[in-house]
CSV table of C-alpha atoms and ligand atoms in Angstrom, one decimal:
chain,number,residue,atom,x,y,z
X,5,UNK,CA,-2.0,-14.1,-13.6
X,6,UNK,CA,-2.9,-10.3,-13.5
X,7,UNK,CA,-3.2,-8.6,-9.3
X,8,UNK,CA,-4.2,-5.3,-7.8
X,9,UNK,CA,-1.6,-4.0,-6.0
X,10,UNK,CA,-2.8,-1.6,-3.2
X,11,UNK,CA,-0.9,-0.9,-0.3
X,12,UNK,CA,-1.6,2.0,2.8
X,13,UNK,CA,-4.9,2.8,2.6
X,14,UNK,CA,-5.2,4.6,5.5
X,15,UNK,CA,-9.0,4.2,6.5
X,16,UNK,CA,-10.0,6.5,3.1
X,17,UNK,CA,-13.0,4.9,1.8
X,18,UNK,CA,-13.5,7.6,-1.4
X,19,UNK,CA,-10.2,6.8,-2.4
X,20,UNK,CA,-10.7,3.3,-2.5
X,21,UNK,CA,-14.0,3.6,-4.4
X,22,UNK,CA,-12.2,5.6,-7.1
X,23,UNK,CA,-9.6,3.1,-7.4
X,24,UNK,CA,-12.4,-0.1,-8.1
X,25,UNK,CA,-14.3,2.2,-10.0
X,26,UNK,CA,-11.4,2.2,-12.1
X,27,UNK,CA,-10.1,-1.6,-12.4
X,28,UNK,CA,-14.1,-2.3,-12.6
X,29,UNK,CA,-13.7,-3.6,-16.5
X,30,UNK,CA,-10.1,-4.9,-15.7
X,31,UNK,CA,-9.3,-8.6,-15.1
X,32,UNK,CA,-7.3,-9.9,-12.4
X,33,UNK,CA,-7.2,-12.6,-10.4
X,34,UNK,CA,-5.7,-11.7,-7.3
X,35,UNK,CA,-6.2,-8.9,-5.2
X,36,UNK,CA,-2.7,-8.2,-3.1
X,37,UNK,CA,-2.6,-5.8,0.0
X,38,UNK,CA,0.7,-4.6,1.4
X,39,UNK,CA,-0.5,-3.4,4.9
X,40,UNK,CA,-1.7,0.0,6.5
X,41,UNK,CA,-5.9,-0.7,5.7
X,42,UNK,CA,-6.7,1.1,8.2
X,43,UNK,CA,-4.8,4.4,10.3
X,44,UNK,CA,-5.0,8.3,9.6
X,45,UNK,CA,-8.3,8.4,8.2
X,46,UNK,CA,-11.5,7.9,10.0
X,47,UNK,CA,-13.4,5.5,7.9
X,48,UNK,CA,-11.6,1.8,8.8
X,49,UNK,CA,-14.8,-0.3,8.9
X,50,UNK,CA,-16.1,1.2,5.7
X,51,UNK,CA,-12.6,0.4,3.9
X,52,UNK,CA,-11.9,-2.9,5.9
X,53,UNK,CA,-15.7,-3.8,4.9
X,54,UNK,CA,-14.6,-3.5,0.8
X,55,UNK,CA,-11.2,-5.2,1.4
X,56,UNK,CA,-12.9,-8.5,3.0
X,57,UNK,CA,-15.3,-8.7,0.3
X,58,UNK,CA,-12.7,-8.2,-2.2
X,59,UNK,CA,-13.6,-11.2,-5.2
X,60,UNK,CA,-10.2,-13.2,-6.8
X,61,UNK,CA,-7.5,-14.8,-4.6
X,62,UNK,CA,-6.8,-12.0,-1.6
X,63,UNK,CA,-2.9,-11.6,-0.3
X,64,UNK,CA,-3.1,-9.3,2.3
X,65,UNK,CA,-0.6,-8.5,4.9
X,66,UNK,CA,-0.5,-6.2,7.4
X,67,UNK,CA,1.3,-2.7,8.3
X,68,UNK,CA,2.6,-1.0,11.3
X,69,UNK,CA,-0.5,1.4,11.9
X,70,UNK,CA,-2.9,-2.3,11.4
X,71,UNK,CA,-0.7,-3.5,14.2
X,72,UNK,CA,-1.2,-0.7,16.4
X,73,UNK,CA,-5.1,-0.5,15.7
X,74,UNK,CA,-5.4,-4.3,16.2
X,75,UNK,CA,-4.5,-3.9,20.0
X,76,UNK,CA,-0.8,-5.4,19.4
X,77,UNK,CA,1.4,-2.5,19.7
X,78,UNK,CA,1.3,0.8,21.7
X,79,UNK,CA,2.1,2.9,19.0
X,80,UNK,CA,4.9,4.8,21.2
X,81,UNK,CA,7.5,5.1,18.0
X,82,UNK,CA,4.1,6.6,16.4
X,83,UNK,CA,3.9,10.6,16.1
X,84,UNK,CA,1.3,12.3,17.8
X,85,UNK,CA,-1.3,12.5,15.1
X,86,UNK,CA,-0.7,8.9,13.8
X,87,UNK,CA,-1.1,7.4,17.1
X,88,UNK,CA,-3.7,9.5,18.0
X,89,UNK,CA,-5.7,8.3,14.5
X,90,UNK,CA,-4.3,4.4,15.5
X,91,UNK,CA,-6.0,4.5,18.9
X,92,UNK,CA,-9.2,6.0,17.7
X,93,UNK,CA,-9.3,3.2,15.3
X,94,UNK,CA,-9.0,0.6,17.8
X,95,UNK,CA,-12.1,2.4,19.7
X,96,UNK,CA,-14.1,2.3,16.3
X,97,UNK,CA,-13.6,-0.7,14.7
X,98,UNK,CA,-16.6,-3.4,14.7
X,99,UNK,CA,-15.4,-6.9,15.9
X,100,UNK,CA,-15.2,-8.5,12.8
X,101,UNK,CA,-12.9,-5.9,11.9
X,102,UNK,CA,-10.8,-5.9,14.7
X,103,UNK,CA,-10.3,-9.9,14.4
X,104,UNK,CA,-9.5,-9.4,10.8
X,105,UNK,CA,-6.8,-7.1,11.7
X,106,UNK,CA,-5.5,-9.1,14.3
X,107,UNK,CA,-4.8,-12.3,12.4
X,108,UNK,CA,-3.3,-10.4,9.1
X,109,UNK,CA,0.5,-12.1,8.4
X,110,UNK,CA,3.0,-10.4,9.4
X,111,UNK,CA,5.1,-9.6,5.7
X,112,UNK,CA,7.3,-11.3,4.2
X,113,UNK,CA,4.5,-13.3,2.6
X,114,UNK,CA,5.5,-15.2,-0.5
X,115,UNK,CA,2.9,-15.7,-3.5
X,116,UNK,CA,2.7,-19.0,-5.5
X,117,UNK,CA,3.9,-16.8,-8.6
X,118,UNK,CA,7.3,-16.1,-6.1
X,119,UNK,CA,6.3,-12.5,-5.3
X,120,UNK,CA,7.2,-11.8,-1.9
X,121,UNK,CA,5.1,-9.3,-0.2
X,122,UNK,CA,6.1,-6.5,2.7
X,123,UNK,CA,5.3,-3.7,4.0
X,124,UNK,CA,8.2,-1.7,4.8
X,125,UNK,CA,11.4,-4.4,4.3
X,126,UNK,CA,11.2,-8.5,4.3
X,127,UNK,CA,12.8,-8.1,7.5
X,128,UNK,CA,11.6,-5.2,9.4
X,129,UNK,CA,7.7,-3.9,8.5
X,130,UNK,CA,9.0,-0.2,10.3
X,131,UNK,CA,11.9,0.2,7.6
X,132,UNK,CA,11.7,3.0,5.4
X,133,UNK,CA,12.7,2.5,1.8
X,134,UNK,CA,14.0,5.7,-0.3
X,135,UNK,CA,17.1,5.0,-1.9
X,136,UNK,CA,19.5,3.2,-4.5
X,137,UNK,CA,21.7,2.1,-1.5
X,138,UNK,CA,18.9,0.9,0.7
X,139,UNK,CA,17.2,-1.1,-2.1
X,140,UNK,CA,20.3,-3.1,-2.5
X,141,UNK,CA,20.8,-4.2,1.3
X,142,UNK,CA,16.8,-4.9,0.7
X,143,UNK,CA,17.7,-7.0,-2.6
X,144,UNK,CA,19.8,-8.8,-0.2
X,145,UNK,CA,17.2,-10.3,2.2
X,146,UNK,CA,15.9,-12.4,-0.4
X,147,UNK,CA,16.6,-14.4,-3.5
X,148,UNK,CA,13.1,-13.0,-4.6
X,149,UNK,CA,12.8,-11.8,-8.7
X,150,UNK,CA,10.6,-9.7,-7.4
X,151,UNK,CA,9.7,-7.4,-4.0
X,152,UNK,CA,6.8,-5.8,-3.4
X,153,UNK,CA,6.2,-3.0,-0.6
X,154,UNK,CA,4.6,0.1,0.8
X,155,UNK,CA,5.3,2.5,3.7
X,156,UNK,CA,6.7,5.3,2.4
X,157,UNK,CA,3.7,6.3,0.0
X,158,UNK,CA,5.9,7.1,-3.0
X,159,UNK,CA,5.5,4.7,-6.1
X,160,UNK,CA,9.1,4.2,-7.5
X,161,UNK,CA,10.8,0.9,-9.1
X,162,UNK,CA,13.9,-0.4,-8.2
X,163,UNK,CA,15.9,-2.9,-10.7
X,164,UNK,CA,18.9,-4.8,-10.6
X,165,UNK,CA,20.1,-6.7,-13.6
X,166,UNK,CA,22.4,-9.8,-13.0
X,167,UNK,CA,26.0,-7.9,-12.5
X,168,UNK,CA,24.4,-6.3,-9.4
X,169,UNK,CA,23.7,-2.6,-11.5
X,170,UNK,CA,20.9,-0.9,-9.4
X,171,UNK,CA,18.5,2.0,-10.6
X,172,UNK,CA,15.7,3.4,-9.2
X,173,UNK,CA,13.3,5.6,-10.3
X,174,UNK,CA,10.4,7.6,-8.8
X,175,UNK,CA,7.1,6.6,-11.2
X,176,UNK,CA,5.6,10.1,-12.0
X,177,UNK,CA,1.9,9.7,-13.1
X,178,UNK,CA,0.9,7.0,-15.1
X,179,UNK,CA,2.7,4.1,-16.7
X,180,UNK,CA,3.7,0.7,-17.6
X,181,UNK,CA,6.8,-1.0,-17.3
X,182,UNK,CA,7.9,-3.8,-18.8
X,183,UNK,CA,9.8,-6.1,-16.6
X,184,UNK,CA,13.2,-8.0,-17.6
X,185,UNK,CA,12.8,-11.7,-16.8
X,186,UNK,CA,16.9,-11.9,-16.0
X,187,UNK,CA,16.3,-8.9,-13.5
X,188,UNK,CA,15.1,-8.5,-10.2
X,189,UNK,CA,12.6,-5.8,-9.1
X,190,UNK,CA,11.3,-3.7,-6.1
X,191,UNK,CA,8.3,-2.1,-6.5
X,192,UNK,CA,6.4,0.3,-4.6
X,193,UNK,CA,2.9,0.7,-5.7
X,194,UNK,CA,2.4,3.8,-4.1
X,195,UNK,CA,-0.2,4.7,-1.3
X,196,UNK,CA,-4.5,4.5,-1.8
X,197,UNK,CA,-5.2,6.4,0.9
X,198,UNK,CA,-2.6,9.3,1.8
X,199,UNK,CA,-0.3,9.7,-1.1
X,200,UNK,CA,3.2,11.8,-0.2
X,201,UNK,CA,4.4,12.9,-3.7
X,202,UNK,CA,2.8,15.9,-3.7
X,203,UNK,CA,0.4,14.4,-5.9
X,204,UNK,CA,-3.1,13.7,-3.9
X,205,UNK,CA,-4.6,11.6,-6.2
X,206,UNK,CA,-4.7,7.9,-5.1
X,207,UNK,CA,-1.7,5.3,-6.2
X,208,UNK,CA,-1.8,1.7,-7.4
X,209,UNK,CA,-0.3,-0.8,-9.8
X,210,UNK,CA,-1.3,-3.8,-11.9
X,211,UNK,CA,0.6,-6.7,-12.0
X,212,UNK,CA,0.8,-8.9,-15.1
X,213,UNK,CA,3.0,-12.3,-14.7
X,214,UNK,CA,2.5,-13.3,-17.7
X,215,UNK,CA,3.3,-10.1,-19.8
X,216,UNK,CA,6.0,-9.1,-17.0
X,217,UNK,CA,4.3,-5.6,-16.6
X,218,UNK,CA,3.6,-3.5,-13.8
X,219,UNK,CA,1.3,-0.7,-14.6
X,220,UNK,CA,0.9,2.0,-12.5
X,221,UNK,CA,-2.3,4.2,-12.0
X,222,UNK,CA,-3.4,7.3,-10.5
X,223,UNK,CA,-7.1,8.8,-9.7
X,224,UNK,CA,-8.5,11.3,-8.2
X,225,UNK,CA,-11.1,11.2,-5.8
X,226,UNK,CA,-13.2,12.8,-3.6
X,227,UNK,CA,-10.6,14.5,-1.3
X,228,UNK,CA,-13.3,17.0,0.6
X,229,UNK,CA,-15.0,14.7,1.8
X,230,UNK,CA,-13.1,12.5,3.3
X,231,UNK,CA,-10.9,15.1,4.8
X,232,UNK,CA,-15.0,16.2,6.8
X,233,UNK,CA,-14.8,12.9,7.5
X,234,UNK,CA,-11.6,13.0,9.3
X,235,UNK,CA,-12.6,17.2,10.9
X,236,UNK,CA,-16.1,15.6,11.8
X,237,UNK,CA,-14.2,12.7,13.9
X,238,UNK,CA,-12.7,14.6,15.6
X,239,UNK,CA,-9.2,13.3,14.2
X,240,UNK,CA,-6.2,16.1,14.0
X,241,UNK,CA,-6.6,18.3,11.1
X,242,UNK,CA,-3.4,18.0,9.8
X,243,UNK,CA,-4.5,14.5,8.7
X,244,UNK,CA,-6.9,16.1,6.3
X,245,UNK,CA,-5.1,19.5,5.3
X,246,UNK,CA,-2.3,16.7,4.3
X,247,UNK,CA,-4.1,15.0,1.3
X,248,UNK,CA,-5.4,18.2,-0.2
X,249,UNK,CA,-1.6,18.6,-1.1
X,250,UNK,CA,-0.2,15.0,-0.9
X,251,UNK,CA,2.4,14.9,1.3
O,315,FE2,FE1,1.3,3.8,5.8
């Protein structure tokens, strides 16, 4: 079993082109989602358009700025740009969309293959994970091999082996990892649509179960236009002047 991974697209419809452009020749079977299709960017039906048509077996759950643009939250922990983007959403998306949006699971989500799928922890879709001593209270929440999540934008992979030994490490362009079968794992794929590691080219992973590897990718896409996108919305600029350097 081979899956995309793709997590916090953020409503960028050029950076999810470049990203099927590139697994067009690959094989997978499932396409997994970790939240945050929509948010930031000002092209949600466009991206939420792809994502429903998506072929293979689809795992999608939702993220805090889905929530928001759905109708089911506010937004008041949101910062002024975000929720401004959130609420313009919820005034642009097409029904379909919006119903789409509103009936997305709620993470954790566990796969037949025993992935369990998040957005920001298993128990709290808002929770920011950075560090060694965060992914261990997260390695905690579940008996899990192995976690998969988004939210902070950064792709990095966490592993424990079985005497409880924890490193983490930031992923840095790209890669494959091979996975130990007696260790657990949490993985961050990295984000589609508004990457924050001062790299601005679009994150995503590959996971094989059978070969136990996660391989991570980067492309670049159009970043001009979708930030005239975003400036000819009407959205703050700071969403767009943000992917140009990726933070
Ligand atoms: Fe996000």
């Amino acid at each position: 079993m081979r899956a995309l991974v793709v997590s916090d697209l953020h409503s960028n419809i050029e950076a999810l082109r470049a990203v099927m452009n590139r697994v067009r020749r690959k094989k997978y079977e499932q396409v997994i989602c970790l939240g945050d299709f929509v948010g930031y960017g000002a092209q949600p039906n466009q991206v939420l358009d792809v994502m429903r048509r998506m072929h293979g077996t689809k795992l999608y759950i939702r993220g805090n700025h889905d929530r928001v643009a759905a109708g089911m939250d506010s937004g008041e922990g949101f910062n002024h740009a975000a929720k401004f983007a959130a609420l313009w959403t919820r005034d642009h998306l097409s029904a379909p969309n919006r119903h789409f949006l509103q009936r997305l699971a709620l993470g954790p989500v566990e796969s037949k293959t025993g992935l369990v799928l998040c957005h920001g922890s298993p128990n709290d879709e808002d929770e920011y994970v950075f560090n060694e001593s965060h992914a261990r209270v997260v390695f905690d929440m579940t008996t899990a091999p192995i976690i998969l999540y988004g939210h902070t934008h950064l792709p990095v992979i966490f592993a424990m082996d079985r005497h409880g030994r924890l490193r983490g490490a930031s992923v840095r362009g790209e890669t494959t990892v091979r996975l130990d079968r007696e260790h657990r794992y949490l993985i961050n794929p990295g984000s589609v649509g508004q990457p924050r590691d001062r790299n601005p080219q679009s994150s995503f992973a590959m996971f094989d179960a059978k070969k136990m590897t996660v391989q991570f990718f980067r492309v670049t896409y159009d970043v001009a236009r979708t930030q005239t996108a975003i400036l000819k919305a009407g959205l703050p600029p700071i969403l767009a002047h943000r992917l140009a350097h990726g933070t």
